[in-house]
Coordinates of C-alpha atoms in Angstrom, one line a residue:
X3 CA -18.1 -8.0 -63.5
X4 CA -17.5 -5.1 -61.2
X5 CA -15.0 -7.2 -59.2
X6 CA -12.9 -7.8 -62.4
X7 CA -13.0 -4.1 -63.4
X8 CA -11.9 -3.1 -59.9
X9 CA -9.0 -5.5 -60.1
X10 CA -7.9 -4.1 -63.5
X11 CA -7.9 -0.5 -62.2
X12 CA -5.9 -1.4 -59.2
X13 CA -3.3 -3.3 -61.3
X14 CA -2.9 -0.1 -63.5
X15 CA -2.8 2.5 -60.7
X16 CA -0.9 0.7 -58.0
X17 CA 2.6 0.9 -59.7
X18 CA 2.1 4.6 -60.3
X19 CA 1.2 5.3 -56.7
X20 CA 4.1 3.3 -55.4
X21 CA 6.5 5.2 -57.7
X22 CA 5.2 8.6 -56.5
X23 CA 5.3 7.6 -52.9
X24 CA 9.0 6.4 -53.2
X25 CA 10.0 9.7 -54.8
X26 CA 8.3 11.7 -52.1
X27 CA 9.9 9.6 -49.4
X28 CA 13.4 10.5 -50.8
X29 CA 12.6 14.3 -50.5
X30 CA 10.6 14.5 -47.3
X31 CA 11.8 13.4 -43.9
X32 CA 9.5 10.8 -42.3
X33 CA 8.0 11.8 -39.0
X34 CA 8.0 9.0 -36.4
X35 CA 4.5 7.6 -35.7
X36 CA 3.0 8.8 -32.4
X37 CA 3.7 6.3 -29.6
X38 CA 0.9 4.4 -28.1
X39 CA -0.6 6.1 -25.0
X40 CA 0.8 3.4 -22.6
X41 CA 4.2 3.9 -24.1
X42 CA 4.3 7.7 -24.1
X43 CA 6.2 9.5 -21.3
X44 CA 3.8 11.4 -19.0
X45 CA 3.4 15.0 -20.2
X46 CA 2.6 17.6 -17.6
X47 CA -0.4 19.7 -18.6
X48 CA -1.0 23.3 -17.5
X49 CA -3.6 22.0 -15.1
X50 CA -1.1 19.6 -13.6
X51 CA 1.4 22.4 -13.1
X52 CA -1.3 24.6 -11.6
X53 CA -2.2 22.0 -9.0
X54 CA 1.2 20.4 -8.6
X55 CA 3.9 23.0 -9.1
X56 CA 7.5 21.8 -8.9
X57 CA 7.9 22.8 -5.2
X58 CA 4.9 20.7 -4.2
X59 CA 6.3 17.7 -6.1
X60 CA 9.6 18.1 -4.4
X61 CA 7.9 18.2 -1.0
X62 CA 6.0 15.0 -1.9
X63 CA 9.2 13.3 -2.9
X64 CA 10.7 14.3 0.4
X65 CA 7.7 12.9 2.3
X66 CA 8.0 9.6 0.5
X67 CA 11.7 9.4 1.3
X68 CA 11.1 10.2 4.9
X69 CA 8.4 7.5 5.2
X70 CA 10.6 4.9 3.5
X71 CA 13.5 5.5 5.9
X72 CA 11.7 5.6 9.3
X73 CA 10.0 3.1 11.5
X74 CA 7.7 5.4 13.5
X75 CA 4.6 3.5 12.3
X76 CA 6.1 0.1 13.2
X77 CA 7.1 1.2 16.7
X78 CA 3.6 2.6 17.3
X79 CA 2.1 -0.7 16.0
X80 CA 4.3 -2.7 18.3
X81 CA 3.0 -0.7 21.3
X82 CA -0.7 -1.1 20.3
X83 CA -0.4 -4.8 19.6
X84 CA 2.1 -6.1 22.1
X85 CA 1.6 -3.7 25.1
X86 CA -2.1 -2.9 24.8
X87 CA -3.2 -6.0 22.9
X88 CA -6.6 -6.9 21.6
X89 CA -9.0 -3.9 21.5
X90 CA -12.6 -5.1 21.3
X91 CA -15.2 -2.3 21.7
X92 CA -16.1 -1.7 25.3
X93 CA -12.9 -3.2 26.7
X94 CA -10.3 -1.6 28.9
X95 CA -7.8 -2.1 26.1
X96 CA -9.9 -0.2 23.6
X97 CA -10.1 2.8 26.0
X98 CA -6.3 2.6 26.7
X99 CA -5.6 2.5 23.0
X100 CA -7.7 5.6 22.4
X101 CA -5.9 7.5 25.2
X102 CA -2.5 6.3 24.0
X103 CA -3.0 7.4 20.4
X104 CA -4.4 10.8 21.6
X105 CA -1.4 11.4 23.7
X106 CA 1.0 10.5 21.0
X107 CA -0.7 12.9 18.6
X108 CA -0.6 15.6 21.2
X109 CA 3.2 15.1 21.4
X110 CA 3.3 15.9 17.7
X111 CA 1.6 19.2 18.3
X112 CA -1.8 18.3 16.9
X113 CA -5.0 19.7 18.3
X114 CA -6.6 16.5 19.8
X115 CA -9.9 15.6 21.1
X116 CA -11.6 12.3 22.2
X117 CA -15.1 12.1 20.7
X118 CA -17.4 10.0 22.9
X119 CA -19.1 7.1 21.2
X120 CA -21.6 4.6 22.6
X121 CA -20.2 1.1 21.8
X122 CA -21.5 -2.4 22.3
X123 CA -19.7 -4.6 24.9
X124 CA -19.8 -8.2 24.0
X125 CA -17.4 -10.7 25.7
X126 CA -16.4 -14.2 24.6
X127 CA -17.0 -17.1 27.0
X128 CA -16.4 -20.9 26.8
X129 CA -16.1 -22.3 23.2
X130 CA -16.2 -26.0 22.8
X131 CA -17.8 -28.5 20.4
X132 CA -17.6 -32.2 19.7
X133 CA -19.3 -34.7 17.4
X134 CA -21.0 -37.2 19.7
X135 CA -22.7 -39.3 17.0
X136 CA -21.9 -39.9 13.4
X137 CA -21.7 -42.9 10.9
X138 CA -18.8 -45.3 11.7
X139 CA -18.0 -43.7 15.0
X140 CA -15.8 -45.7 17.3
X141 CA -17.8 -46.5 20.4
X142 CA -17.0 -44.4 23.5
X143 CA -15.2 -41.6 21.5
X144 CA -16.0 -38.1 20.3
X145 CA -14.4 -35.8 17.7
X146 CA -13.3 -32.3 18.7
X147 CA -14.5 -29.5 16.5
X148 CA -12.5 -26.2 16.5
X149 CA -14.7 -23.2 16.5
X150 CA -15.2 -19.7 17.9
X151 CA -18.3 -17.6 18.6
X152 CA -19.4 -14.9 16.2
X153 CA -19.9 -11.4 17.4
X154 CA -23.6 -11.0 18.3
X155 CA -23.9 -14.7 19.3
X156 CA -26.1 -15.5 22.3
X157 CA -25.3 -18.3 24.8
X158 CA -26.1 -21.9 24.9
X159 CA -27.0 -23.3 28.4
X160 CA -23.9 -23.3 30.6
X161 CA -23.5 -27.1 30.0
X162 CA -24.1 -26.8 26.3
X163 CA -26.7 -28.3 24.0
X164 CA -26.7 -31.5 22.0
X165 CA -28.6 -31.9 18.8
X166 CA -28.4 -32.9 15.1
X167 CA -26.3 -30.9 12.6
X168 CA -27.6 -30.3 9.1
X169 CA -25.5 -28.8 6.4
X170 CA -26.4 -26.4 3.6
X171 CA -24.3 -24.7 0.9
X172 CA -26.5 -21.6 0.5
X173 CA -29.7 -19.8 1.5
X174 CA -31.8 -21.5 -1.2
X175 CA -30.9 -24.9 0.2
X176 CA -31.9 -23.7 3.7
X177 CA -35.2 -22.4 2.5
X178 CA -35.9 -25.6 0.6
X179 CA -35.5 -27.7 3.8
X180 CA -38.2 -25.7 5.5
X181 CA -39.0 -25.3 9.2
X182 CA -39.9 -29.0 9.7
X183 CA -36.3 -30.1 8.9
X184 CA -34.5 -27.2 10.5
X185 CA -36.3 -26.6 13.8
X186 CA -34.3 -27.6 16.9
X187 CA -31.1 -28.5 14.9
X188 CA -27.8 -26.8 14.3
X189 CA -27.4 -25.5 10.8
X190 CA -23.9 -25.4 9.2
X191 CA -23.5 -23.0 6.3
X192 CA -20.7 -24.5 4.1
X193 CA -20.0 -21.7 1.7
X194 CA -16.5 -22.1 0.3
X195 CA -14.0 -19.2 0.2
X196 CA -12.8 -18.9 -3.4
X197 CA -9.0 -19.4 -2.9
X198 CA -8.2 -19.1 -6.5
X199 CA -9.9 -15.8 -6.7
X200 CA -7.9 -14.6 -3.7
X201 CA -4.6 -15.9 -5.2
X202 CA -5.4 -14.0 -8.4
X203 CA -5.6 -10.7 -6.5
X204 CA -9.4 -10.7 -6.0
X205 CA -9.4 -11.6 -2.3
X206 CA -12.0 -9.0 -1.3
X207 CA -14.3 -10.2 -4.0
X208 CA -14.0 -13.7 -2.6
X209 CA -14.6 -12.4 0.9
X210 CA -17.7 -10.5 -0.2
X211 CA -19.2 -13.7 -1.7
X212 CA -18.6 -15.8 1.4
X213 CA -19.1 -13.3 4.3
X214 CA -22.8 -12.9 3.7
X215 CA -23.4 -16.3 5.3
X216 CA -21.5 -15.1 8.4
X217 CA -23.5 -11.9 8.6
X218 CA -27.0 -13.2 7.7
X219 CA -26.8 -16.9 8.1
X220 CA -27.6 -17.2 11.8
X221 CA -30.7 -15.0 11.5
X222 CA -32.0 -17.0 8.5
X223 CA -31.5 -20.2 10.5
X224 CA -33.2 -18.8 13.5
X225 CA -36.2 -17.7 11.5
X226 CA -36.8 -21.4 10.7
X227 CA -36.4 -22.5 14.3
X228 CA -32.8 -23.6 14.4
X229 CA -31.2 -24.2 17.8
X230 CA -27.9 -22.8 16.7
X231 CA -26.0 -21.8 13.5
X232 CA -22.4 -22.4 12.4
X233 CA -20.6 -21.0 9.4
X234 CA -17.5 -22.2 7.6
X235 CA -14.8 -19.7 8.5
X236 CA -14.4 -17.0 6.0
X237 CA -10.7 -17.2 5.2
X238 CA -8.3 -18.2 2.5
X239 CA -5.9 -20.5 4.4
X240 CA -6.6 -23.8 6.1
X241 CA -4.6 -23.8 9.3
X242 CA -7.4 -25.1 11.4
X243 CA -7.9 -21.5 12.6
X244 CA -11.5 -20.2 13.2
X245 CA -12.3 -16.7 11.9
X246 CA -14.7 -14.7 14.0
X247 CA -16.6 -11.6 12.8
X248 CA -19.8 -9.6 13.1
X249 CA -23.1 -11.4 12.7
X250 CA -26.5 -9.8 12.9
X251 CA -28.0 -10.8 16.3
X252 CA -30.3 -13.8 15.7
X253 CA -31.2 -14.8 19.2
X254 CA -29.4 -18.1 18.9
X255 CA -25.8 -19.3 19.5
X256 CA -23.7 -18.6 16.4
X257 CA -20.1 -19.7 15.7
X258 CA -17.5 -20.2 13.0
X259 CA -15.9 -23.6 12.5
X260 CA -12.5 -24.1 10.8
X261 CA -12.5 -25.1 7.1
X262 CA -11.2 -28.5 8.0
X263 CA -13.9 -29.1 10.6
X264 CA -16.6 -27.9 8.1
X265 CA -15.3 -30.5 5.6
X266 CA -15.4 -33.2 8.2
X267 CA -19.0 -32.5 9.2
X268 CA -20.2 -32.3 5.6
X269 CA -18.5 -35.6 4.7
X270 CA -20.0 -37.4 7.7
X271 CA -23.5 -35.9 7.2
X272 CA -23.5 -37.1 3.7
X273 CA -23.4 -40.7 5.1
X274 CA -26.0 -40.3 7.9
X275 CA -27.0 -38.5 11.0
X276 CA -24.5 -36.3 12.8
X277 CA -25.0 -34.9 16.3
X278 CA -23.0 -32.3 18.1
X279 CA -22.5 -31.1 21.7
X280 CA -22.0 -27.4 21.5
X281 CA -21.1 -24.9 24.2
X282 CA -20.8 -21.2 23.5
X283 CA -21.3 -18.8 26.5
X284 CA -20.6 -15.2 25.3
X285 CA -22.3 -12.4 27.1
X286 CA -23.8 -9.1 25.9
X287 CA -22.9 -6.6 28.6
X288 CA -24.3 -3.1 29.0
X289 CA -23.0 -0.6 26.3
X290 CA -19.9 1.4 27.2
X291 CA -18.5 4.7 26.1
X292 CA -15.6 4.4 23.6
X293 CA -13.8 7.2 21.8
X294 CA -12.9 8.3 18.3
X295 CA -9.5 10.1 18.4
X296 CA -9.7 13.2 16.2
X297 CA -6.5 15.2 15.8
X298 CA -6.0 18.2 13.6
X299 CA -2.9 19.7 12.1
X300 CA -4.4 23.1 11.2
X301 CA -4.1 24.4 7.7
X302 CA -2.2 27.6 7.1
X303 CA -4.4 29.0 4.3
X304 CA -7.7 27.1 4.5
X305 CA -8.1 25.8 8.1
X306 CA -11.8 25.3 7.5
X307 CA -11.1 22.8 4.8
X308 CA -10.3 19.2 6.0
X309 CA -8.5 16.2 4.6
X310 CA -9.1 13.0 6.7
X311 CA -6.4 10.3 7.0
X312 CA -7.6 7.3 9.1
X313 CA -7.8 3.7 10.3
X314 CA -9.9 2.0 12.9
X315 CA -8.5 1.3 16.4
X316 CA -10.9 -1.4 17.6
X317 CA -10.1 -5.0 16.8
X318 CA -11.5 -8.5 17.5
X319 CA -10.4 -10.2 20.6
X320 CA -8.7 -13.4 19.2
X321 CA -5.6 -11.7 17.9
X322 CA -4.0 -8.3 18.6
X323 CA -5.4 -6.5 15.6
X324 CA -2.1 -5.8 13.8
X325 CA -3.3 -6.0 10.2
X326 CA -6.9 -5.3 11.1
X327 CA -6.5 -2.5 11.7
X328 CA -3.7 -1.2 13.9
X329 CA -1.7 -0.8 10.7
X330 CA -4.2 1.7 9.3
X331 CA -4.1 3.8 12.5
X332 CA -0.3 4.0 12.7
X333 CA 0.2 5.0 9.1
X334 CA -2.3 7.8 9.5
X335 CA -0.4 8.9 12.6
X336 CA 2.8 8.8 10.6
X337 CA 1.4 11.1 8.0
X338 CA 1.2 13.8 10.7
X339 CA 4.5 12.9 12.2
X340 CA 6.3 13.2 8.9
X341 CA 4.9 16.6 8.1
X342 CA 5.9 17.9 11.6
X343 CA 9.4 16.3 11.3
X344 CA 10.0 17.9 7.8
X345 CA 8.4 21.2 9.0
X346 CA 5.8 21.1 6.2
X347 CA 2.7 23.0 7.0
X348 CA -0.5 21.9 5.2
X349 CA -2.5 24.6 3.5
X350 CA -5.7 22.8 4.5
X351 CA -6.3 21.0 7.8
X352 CA -5.0 17.5 8.0
X353 CA -7.2 15.5 10.3
X354 CA -6.0 12.2 11.7
X355 CA -8.9 9.9 12.9
X356 CA -8.6 6.6 14.8
X357 CA -12.1 5.3 14.5
X358 CA -13.8 3.2 17.2
X359 CA -16.3 0.4 16.5
X360 CA -15.7 -0.4 12.9
X361 CA -16.0 -4.1 13.7
X362 CA -19.2 -4.3 15.6
X363 CA -21.6 -1.7 14.2
X364 CA -20.0 1.5 13.0
X365 CA -21.1 3.7 15.9
X366 CA -17.9 5.7 15.7
X367 CA -18.3 6.8 12.1
X368 CA -22.0 7.6 12.7
X369 CA -21.1 9.7 15.7
X370 CA -18.6 11.6 13.6
X371 CA -21.1 12.2 10.8
X372 CA -23.8 13.3 13.2
X373 CA -21.4 16.0 14.5
X374 CA -19.7 17.0 11.3
X375 CA -22.3 16.4 8.5
X376 CA -22.9 20.1 8.1
X377 CA -19.2 20.6 7.4
X378 CA -18.9 17.8 4.8
X379 CA -18.9 20.4 2.0
X380 CA -15.6 21.5 3.4
X381 CA -14.3 18.0 3.7
X382 CA -12.0 17.9 0.7
X383 CA -11.3 14.2 0.9
X384 CA -11.2 11.2 3.2
X385 CA -8.7 8.4 3.2
X386 CA -8.9 5.1 5.2
X387 CA -6.6 2.2 5.3
X388 CA -8.4 -1.0 6.4
X389 CA -7.1 -3.8 4.1
X390 CA -4.0 -4.9 5.9
X391 CA -0.3 -3.9 5.8
X392 CA 1.0 -5.7 2.7
X393 CA 2.6 -3.9 -0.2
X394 CA 0.5 -1.0 -1.4
X395 CA -0.7 -1.0 -5.1
X396 CA -2.4 2.3 -5.1
X397 CA -5.9 3.5 -4.1
X398 CA -9.5 2.5 -4.5
X399 CA -11.3 5.8 -5.3
X400 CA -14.9 6.8 -5.1
X401 CA -14.9 10.2 -6.7
X402 CA -15.6 12.0 -10.0
X403 CA -13.5 10.8 -12.9
X404 CA -12.2 14.3 -13.2
X405 CA -10.9 14.1 -9.6
X406 CA -9.0 10.9 -10.4
X407 CA -7.5 12.5 -13.5
X408 CA -6.4 15.6 -11.4
X409 CA -4.3 13.3 -9.2
X410 CA -2.4 11.8 -12.1
X411 CA 0.9 13.6 -11.3
X412 CA 1.1 11.6 -8.0
X413 CA 1.8 8.4 -10.1
X414 CA 5.3 9.7 -10.9
X415 CA 5.9 10.4 -7.2
X416 CA 4.7 7.0 -6.1
X417 CA 6.2 5.0 -9.0
X418 CA 9.2 3.8 -7.0
X419 CA 6.9 2.4 -4.3
X420 CA 4.6 0.8 -6.9
X421 CA 1.4 2.5 -5.5
X422 CA 0.3 4.0 -8.8
X423 CA -3.1 2.5 -9.3
X424 CA -6.1 4.8 -8.8
X425 CA -9.0 2.4 -9.2
X426 CA -12.5 3.9 -9.6
X427 CA -15.1 2.2 -7.5
X428 CA -18.8 2.7 -7.0
X429 CA -18.8 1.8 -3.3
X430 CA -17.1 3.5 -0.4
X431 CA -13.5 2.2 -0.1
X432 CA -13.6 2.3 3.7
X433 CA -16.3 1.4 6.1
X434 CA -15.7 4.3 8.4
X435 CA -15.8 6.9 5.6
X436 CA -18.9 5.6 4.0
X437 CA -21.2 8.3 5.2
X438 CA -18.8 11.0 4.0
X439 CA -18.5 9.2 0.7
X440 CA -22.3 9.1 0.4
X441 CA -22.4 12.8 1.0
X442 CA -20.2 13.4 -2.0
X443 CA -16.8 13.7 -0.2
X444 CA -14.1 12.1 -2.5
X445 CA -13.1 8.9 -0.7
X446 CA -9.9 6.9 -1.0
X447 CA -8.9 3.5 0.4
X448 CA -5.3 2.3 0.4
X449 CA -5.2 -0.7 -1.9
X450 CA -2.9 -3.4 -0.6
X451 CA -1.8 -6.8 -2.0
X452 CA -4.6 -8.8 -0.4
X453 CA -3.5 -12.3 -1.4
X454 CA -2.7 -13.4 2.1
X455 CA -4.8 -10.9 4.1
X456 CA -7.7 -13.4 4.7
X457 CA -5.3 -16.1 5.9
X458 CA -5.2 -14.2 9.2
X459 CA -8.2 -11.8 9.2
X460 CA -10.2 -12.0 12.4
X461 CA -8.1 -14.9 13.8
X462 CA -5.8 -15.4 16.7
X463 CA -3.0 -15.1 14.1
X464 CA -3.6 -11.4 13.5
X465 CA -0.4 -10.4 15.3
X466 CA 2.6 -8.1 14.8
X467 CA 4.7 -10.7 13.1
X468 CA 2.4 -10.7 10.1
X469 CA 3.5 -7.1 9.3
X470 CA 6.6 -6.7 7.2
X471 CA 8.3 -3.4 8.4
X472 CA 9.4 -2.4 4.8
X473 CA 5.8 -2.9 3.5
X474 CA 4.4 -0.9 6.4
X475 CA 6.8 1.9 5.4
X476 CA 5.5 1.8 1.9
X477 CA 2.0 2.1 3.1
X478 CA 2.9 5.1 5.2
X479 CA 4.5 6.7 2.2
X480 CA 1.4 6.2 0.0
X481 CA -1.0 7.6 2.6
X482 CA 1.3 10.5 3.5
X483 CA 1.9 11.5 -0.1
X484 CA -1.7 11.4 -1.0
X485 CA -2.8 13.2 2.2
X486 CA -0.3 16.0 1.8
X487 CA -1.1 16.4 -1.9
X488 CA -4.8 16.8 -1.1
X489 CA -4.1 19.4 1.5
X490 CA -1.7 21.5 -0.7
X491 CA -2.9 21.1 -4.3
X492 CA -4.1 24.5 -5.5
X493 CA -7.8 23.5 -6.2
X494 CA -10.0 21.1 -4.2
X495 CA -10.9 17.9 -6.1
X496 CA -13.9 18.3 -8.4
X497 CA -17.1 16.5 -7.2

């Protein structure tokens, strides 16, 4: 009944309303509907103009142009990787690299110091493995297994050890086996790296899922009496390259096998008993003194306030540390070089840091925090690049949402580079700036296209040829623009 009445009223009133609307439309100009927010051109607010006046925006554009038309960073990276080479902590090369970077920054006119850091000194030895028994084996033969020792690994006897290999996919499967089935054997953790996730732009999420077995797997195996532990290499490409990396010391030999060799062992073990002869002879030498390089371009108005731009100088020993993380160091160096070349004086102090010991324990960042923690309230922001050297997409940011909004004008400056994303995160976007981030310092990590990063990460293939000069210039532009903006915007970022 009510539905019928409602229909009748609508049928009577609707024609009247349409007629009135048409008449009004003829007399009144129609305003265009407001565009959707994603379609609207950016509008500078008074707050934007306060923090980013036109002169600062012009300077930032000049910095970007200078970075995109200069190969300072690439030349420095070539020296670090091809003349100095691998830079594992405690090594002669690591010390030489610190001294070289310090001298180059002195040439730029920065106030430079080498901060002593106690670092571990672990050296690789013999690395061989072979399957000596497996189902269907041709008599009198073996099958070579390609592997490398993990950092923190202890040594087998000099002539190796021979024992059965058992495979597990996760910690739950290891626990279910129990000590009786694990003791005296080699445990292989066969956690797969999610290649589809990496190809879809989520490489670091894929890495986080798999790397826990490299970090904690050997200790879990040792707790059940294993003779040694192996992990499937944590990487996104199958070139039969083993990927090394840090593993918590477990008191047993620990290594990473290639993805192809992990598959081979798993397939054979599914059919019956598999035995391996394994030789790993790394050594843990006495700790050494390494150095953080700390270089200041003093601020003209607020020298006590500091903006950090950084990368880590140490690397693994298999490759020459081009993408991990020589690239991060040299784009931080170029930030200072560009400002000096363009005669731009930061209002706040720009601090370039080349960290030592990111890879094997983080003693460099802890040493810095121990010395400077009381000054963290005056650390306006910290930037680290440690995700490679591919095309930059923007920044991962651990900071207040208001801080991210404050930096919105930078998107227009970096639009031509494509580095416009300011992605909020709840974790520190750089390992070496974690303690600053936890103390409330706004933290930024350069966000690169990571789809191929883990093809080469921690392998012998981390070499200069993996760095595209044009993309390194883009990274230098992104870091330099953000770094100078943070030193010269009117107000510090809200916390």
